[in-house]
């Protein structure tokens, strides 16, 4: 870790310690665990509000989760949450690995995220006014094709990244500036989708079981972002095509897709060269699936916002 990064971590470490200590000293917690009956016994007026969140045991919680899944609108909601992020799987899962493979140091790549912090702080505040109304998913629908487009920008920038490499083996500042700009564009789309979906989830969650409902939807959302990455990572090597080129010529001797074939090629003094990079093919496949998904699910997502909120509730009033 460089001196600048050490200073950065040291500074924000102390900020964290100081702010946490101040919260501990000055912030007083309010005990919400008392039931209306116990409040009456203590001489306090019970709220009697139907919006109070229910206290559920483990078994009751799982029964409620089952009831949530049985809600009429929930089937397509689950489909959207579990499949919507497939379009970005190749970019989310492989882009960083490809940059490291091209010689960009891991600590440098990690430090680039520091420049995204202002975007991460300001963007939710900026788009909050668009997601607080009755149509928060409109932002999601706007950002989805834009995010797919940025995955193509990532692929193009990644393709030309080796051409920026200096004779010393390092990369110039201009390349890092380009990647920071690209990451910012991607972060905008990603946060727009995330904030709008979370805003909608908050609106439809049954207030009696708000925490349980939101946790379920957020879990499905996270799962929908993880399984496509795992799948794409597992098949990228199968989409990659390498040829063994005879030393000093352009003649193709055989393929060298497996480690054994690559070792055999190298043992003979030949070169195993990349012919088709599975990353770019993966990005193209994911983008194609994403545009198809967008076309099929656009009306469904629009319809979510027209469904009466009571249809999303487990406990009907």
Coordinates of C-alpha atoms in Angstrom, one line a residue:
X1 CA 0.0 0.0 0.0
X2 CA 1.4 3.4 -1.0
X3 CA 1.9 6.3 1.4
X4 CA -1.1 8.2 -0.1
X5 CA -3.4 5.2 0.4
X6 CA -2.1 4.7 4.0
X7 CA -2.9 8.3 4.8
X8 CA -6.4 7.9 3.3
X9 CA -7.1 4.8 5.3
X10 CA -5.6 6.3 8.5
X11 CA -7.7 9.5 8.1
X12 CA -11.0 7.8 7.5
X13 CA -10.3 5.2 10.2
X14 CA -10.1 8.0 12.7
X15 CA -13.2 9.6 11.3
X16 CA -15.1 6.3 11.8
X17 CA -13.8 6.0 15.4
X18 CA -14.7 9.5 16.3
X19 CA -18.2 9.5 14.7
X20 CA -19.0 6.1 16.2
X21 CA -17.9 7.3 19.6
X22 CA -20.0 10.5 19.3
X23 CA -23.1 8.4 18.4
X24 CA -22.5 6.2 21.4
X25 CA -22.3 9.2 23.7
X26 CA -25.1 11.4 22.4
X27 CA -27.5 9.1 20.7
X28 CA -30.2 7.6 23.0
X29 CA -32.1 4.6 21.8
X30 CA -35.8 4.3 22.2
X31 CA -37.2 1.0 23.4
X32 CA -39.9 -0.1 21.0
X33 CA -40.1 -3.6 22.4
X34 CA -43.0 -2.8 24.7
X35 CA -46.4 -4.0 23.5
X36 CA -49.5 -1.7 23.8
X37 CA -50.6 -3.8 26.8
X38 CA -47.4 -3.3 28.6
X39 CA -47.5 0.4 27.9
X40 CA -50.9 0.6 29.4
X41 CA -49.7 -1.2 32.5
X42 CA -46.9 1.3 32.8
X43 CA -49.4 4.2 32.4
X44 CA -48.5 4.9 28.8
X45 CA -51.0 5.3 26.1
X46 CA -51.0 2.5 23.5
X47 CA -50.8 3.6 19.9
X48 CA -53.2 0.9 18.8
X49 CA -52.0 1.5 15.2
X50 CA -52.6 -1.2 12.7
X51 CA -49.3 -0.2 11.1
X52 CA -47.3 -1.5 14.1
X53 CA -44.9 -4.2 13.0
X54 CA -45.7 -7.7 14.3
X55 CA -43.3 -9.6 16.5
X56 CA -42.9 -13.0 14.9
X57 CA -41.0 -16.1 16.0
X58 CA -38.8 -18.2 13.6
X59 CA -41.6 -20.6 12.6
X60 CA -44.1 -17.8 12.1
X61 CA -41.6 -15.8 10.1
X62 CA -41.2 -18.7 7.6
X63 CA -45.0 -19.1 7.4
X64 CA -45.2 -15.5 6.5
X65 CA -42.5 -15.8 3.9
X66 CA -44.5 -18.6 2.3
X67 CA -47.6 -16.4 2.3
X68 CA -45.6 -13.7 0.6
X69 CA -44.6 -16.1 -2.2
X70 CA -48.3 -17.0 -2.6
X71 CA -49.3 -13.4 -3.3
X72 CA -50.7 -13.1 -6.8
X73 CA -48.2 -10.4 -8.1
X74 CA -45.2 -12.0 -6.4
X75 CA -44.5 -14.6 -9.1
X76 CA -43.4 -12.1 -11.7
X77 CA -41.7 -10.0 -9.1
X78 CA -39.5 -13.0 -8.2
X79 CA -38.8 -13.6 -11.9
X80 CA -37.7 -10.0 -12.4
X81 CA -35.5 -10.0 -9.3
X82 CA -33.8 -13.3 -10.1
X83 CA -33.2 -12.8 -13.8
X84 CA -32.9 -9.0 -14.4
X85 CA -29.2 -8.8 -13.7
X86 CA -28.1 -11.5 -16.1
X87 CA -27.4 -8.8 -18.7
X88 CA -24.5 -7.4 -16.6
X89 CA -23.0 -10.7 -15.3
X90 CA -20.0 -10.8 -17.6
X91 CA -19.1 -7.2 -16.9
X92 CA -19.7 -7.4 -13.1
X93 CA -17.8 -10.7 -12.7
X94 CA -15.0 -10.6 -15.2
X95 CA -14.1 -7.0 -16.0
X96 CA -11.9 -6.5 -13.0
X97 CA -10.2 -9.9 -13.5
X98 CA -9.3 -8.9 -17.1
X99 CA -7.8 -5.6 -16.0
X100 CA -5.6 -7.5 -13.5
X101 CA -4.7 -10.0 -16.2
X102 CA -3.6 -7.1 -18.4
X103 CA -1.2 -5.9 -15.8
X104 CA -3.1 -3.3 -13.8
X105 CA -2.1 -3.7 -10.1
X106 CA -4.8 -4.9 -7.8
X107 CA -4.2 -2.1 -5.3
X108 CA -4.4 0.5 -8.1
X109 CA -7.7 -1.0 -9.3
X110 CA -9.1 -1.0 -5.8
X111 CA -8.0 2.6 -5.3
X112 CA -10.1 3.7 -8.3
X113 CA -13.2 3.0 -6.3
X114 CA -12.3 5.9 -4.1
X115 CA -13.1 8.3 -6.9
X116 CA -16.6 6.8 -7.1
X117 CA -17.5 7.7 -3.5
X118 CA -18.9 11.2 -4.4
X119 CA -21.1 9.6 -7.1
X120 CA -22.3 7.0 -4.6
X121 CA -23.1 9.6 -2.0
X122 CA -24.8 12.2 -4.3
X123 CA -26.6 10.0 -6.8
X124 CA -29.2 8.4 -4.3
X125 CA -30.0 11.9 -3.1
X126 CA -30.4 13.2 -6.7
X127 CA -32.6 10.4 -7.9
X128 CA -34.6 10.3 -4.7
X129 CA -37.1 12.8 -6.0
X130 CA -37.8 10.6 -9.0
X131 CA -38.2 7.4 -6.9
X132 CA -40.3 8.7 -4.1
X133 CA -43.5 9.0 -6.2
X134 CA -46.0 6.4 -7.3
X135 CA -43.8 5.3 -10.3
X136 CA -40.3 4.6 -8.9
X137 CA -39.7 1.8 -11.4
X138 CA -39.7 4.2 -14.3
X139 CA -36.1 5.1 -13.3
X140 CA -35.3 1.3 -13.3
X141 CA -36.7 1.0 -16.8
X142 CA -34.8 4.1 -18.0
X143 CA -31.5 2.9 -16.5
X144 CA -31.6 -0.7 -17.7
X145 CA -30.8 -0.3 -21.4
X146 CA -28.3 2.5 -20.5
X147 CA -26.4 0.0 -18.2
X148 CA -26.3 -2.6 -21.0
X149 CA -24.9 0.1 -23.3
X150 CA -22.2 0.9 -20.8
X151 CA -21.2 -2.8 -20.6
X152 CA -20.4 -2.5 -24.3
X153 CA -18.3 0.6 -23.5
X154 CA -16.4 -1.4 -20.9
X155 CA -15.7 -4.2 -23.4
X156 CA -14.4 -1.7 -26.0
X157 CA -12.3 0.1 -23.5
X158 CA -10.9 -3.2 -22.2
X159 CA -10.0 -4.2 -25.8
X160 CA -7.9 -1.1 -26.3
X161 CA -6.4 -1.0 -22.8
X162 CA -3.2 -3.0 -23.8
X163 CA -2.5 -0.4 -26.5
X164 CA -2.0 2.2 -23.7
X165 CA 0.8 0.3 -22.1
X166 CA 4.1 2.1 -21.9
X167 CA 7.5 0.5 -22.7
X168 CA 8.1 0.3 -18.9
X169 CA 5.1 -2.0 -18.6
X170 CA 3.0 0.6 -16.7
X171 CA -0.1 2.4 -17.8
X172 CA -0.4 6.2 -18.1
X173 CA -2.7 8.4 -15.9
X174 CA -4.9 9.0 -18.9
X175 CA -6.0 5.3 -19.0
X176 CA -7.0 5.4 -15.4
X177 CA -8.9 8.6 -15.9
X178 CA -10.8 6.9 -18.7
X179 CA -11.6 3.9 -16.5
X180 CA -12.8 6.2 -13.7
X181 CA -15.1 8.0 -16.1
X182 CA -16.4 4.6 -17.4
X183 CA -16.9 3.4 -13.8
X184 CA -18.9 6.5 -13.0
X185 CA -21.2 6.0 -16.0
X186 CA -21.7 2.4 -14.9
X187 CA -22.3 3.4 -11.3
X188 CA -25.0 5.9 -12.3
X189 CA -27.0 3.2 -14.1
X190 CA -26.4 0.6 -11.4
X191 CA -27.4 3.0 -8.6
X192 CA -30.5 4.2 -10.5
X193 CA -31.6 0.6 -10.8
X194 CA -30.9 -0.3 -7.2
X195 CA -32.4 2.8 -5.6
X196 CA -35.6 2.6 -7.7
X197 CA -36.1 -1.1 -7.0
X198 CA -35.5 -0.5 -3.3
X199 CA -37.9 2.4 -3.3
X200 CA -40.6 0.2 -4.9
X201 CA -39.9 -2.6 -2.5
X202 CA -40.4 -0.2 0.4
X203 CA -43.7 0.9 -1.0
X204 CA -45.2 -2.5 -1.5
X205 CA -43.9 -4.1 1.7
X206 CA -46.6 -4.9 4.2
X207 CA -46.0 -2.5 7.1
X208 CA -47.0 -5.2 9.6
X209 CA -44.0 -7.3 8.5
X210 CA -42.0 -4.6 6.9
X211 CA -38.6 -5.9 7.9
X212 CA -39.3 -9.5 6.9
X213 CA -40.8 -8.4 3.6
X214 CA -38.0 -6.1 2.7
X215 CA -35.3 -8.6 3.7
X216 CA -36.9 -11.3 1.5
X217 CA -37.0 -8.9 -1.6
X218 CA -33.5 -7.7 -1.0
X219 CA -32.3 -11.3 -0.6
X220 CA -33.9 -12.2 -4.0
X221 CA -32.4 -9.1 -5.5
X222 CA -28.9 -10.1 -4.3
X223 CA -29.3 -13.7 -5.4
X224 CA -30.4 -12.4 -8.8
X225 CA -27.1 -10.6 -9.1
X226 CA -24.9 -13.4 -7.8
X227 CA -26.0 -16.6 -9.7
X228 CA -25.5 -15.1 -13.2
X229 CA -22.0 -14.1 -12.3
X230 CA -21.2 -17.6 -11.1
X231 CA -22.7 -19.1 -14.3
X232 CA -20.8 -16.7 -16.6
X233 CA -17.5 -17.3 -14.7
X234 CA -18.0 -21.1 -15.1
X235 CA -18.6 -21.0 -18.9
X236 CA -16.2 -18.2 -19.9
X237 CA -13.3 -20.6 -20.4
X238 CA -15.5 -22.8 -22.6
X239 CA -16.3 -19.7 -24.7
X240 CA -12.6 -18.9 -25.1
X241 CA -10.7 -20.3 -28.1
X242 CA -6.9 -20.6 -28.3
X243 CA -4.6 -21.8 -31.0
X244 CA -1.1 -23.1 -30.9
X245 CA 1.0 -21.2 -33.4
X246 CA 4.2 -22.6 -34.7
X247 CA 7.2 -20.6 -33.6
X248 CA 8.2 -17.9 -36.1
X249 CA 5.2 -18.6 -38.3
X250 CA 1.5 -18.0 -38.4
X251 CA 0.7 -21.6 -39.0
X252 CA -1.9 -23.1 -36.6
X253 CA -0.8 -26.4 -35.3
X254 CA -3.7 -27.3 -33.0
X255 CA -6.0 -25.8 -30.3
X256 CA -4.7 -25.2 -26.8
X257 CA -7.8 -24.5 -24.9
X258 CA -6.9 -26.9 -22.0
X259 CA -3.9 -26.6 -19.7
X260 CA -2.5 -29.8 -21.0
X261 CA -2.7 -28.6 -24.6
X262 CA -1.1 -25.3 -23.6
X263 CA 1.7 -27.1 -21.8
X264 CA 2.3 -29.3 -24.8
X265 CA 2.4 -26.3 -27.1
X266 CA 4.9 -24.5 -24.9
X267 CA 7.0 -27.6 -24.5
X268 CA 7.5 -27.7 -28.3
X269 CA 8.6 -24.1 -28.3
X270 CA 5.4 -22.8 -29.9
X271 CA 3.0 -20.1 -28.7
X272 CA -0.5 -20.5 -27.5
X273 CA -2.4 -17.4 -28.6
X274 CA -5.9 -16.2 -27.9
X275 CA -8.1 -16.5 -30.9
X276 CA -11.5 -15.8 -29.3
X277 CA -11.7 -14.2 -25.9
X278 CA -14.7 -15.6 -24.0
X279 CA -15.1 -12.4 -22.1
X280 CA -16.2 -10.4 -25.2
X281 CA -18.4 -13.3 -26.3
X282 CA -19.9 -13.4 -22.8
X283 CA -20.6 -9.6 -22.8
X284 CA -22.3 -10.0 -26.2
X285 CA -24.5 -12.9 -25.1
X286 CA -25.4 -11.2 -21.8
X287 CA -26.3 -8.0 -23.7
X288 CA -28.5 -9.9 -26.2
X289 CA -30.3 -11.7 -23.4
X290 CA -30.6 -8.4 -21.5
X291 CA -32.3 -6.6 -24.4
X292 CA -34.6 -9.6 -24.9
X293 CA -35.4 -9.6 -21.2
X294 CA -36.1 -5.9 -21.3
X295 CA -38.5 -6.2 -24.1
X296 CA -40.4 -9.1 -22.5
X297 CA -40.5 -7.6 -19.0
X298 CA -41.0 -4.0 -19.8
X299 CA -44.8 -4.2 -19.6
X300 CA -44.7 -6.4 -16.5
X301 CA -42.6 -3.9 -14.6
X302 CA -44.8 -1.1 -15.7
X303 CA -47.8 -3.1 -14.5
X304 CA -46.3 -3.6 -11.1
X305 CA -46.8 0.1 -10.4
X306 CA -50.5 -0.1 -11.3
X307 CA -51.3 -3.0 -8.9
X308 CA -53.1 -1.7 -5.8
X309 CA -50.7 -1.7 -2.8
X310 CA -53.1 -3.9 -0.9
X311 CA -52.5 -6.7 -3.4
X312 CA -48.9 -6.9 -2.1
X313 CA -50.0 -7.1 1.5
X314 CA -50.1 -10.4 3.4
X315 CA -52.5 -9.1 6.0
X316 CA -55.4 -7.5 4.2
X317 CA -57.2 -4.7 6.1

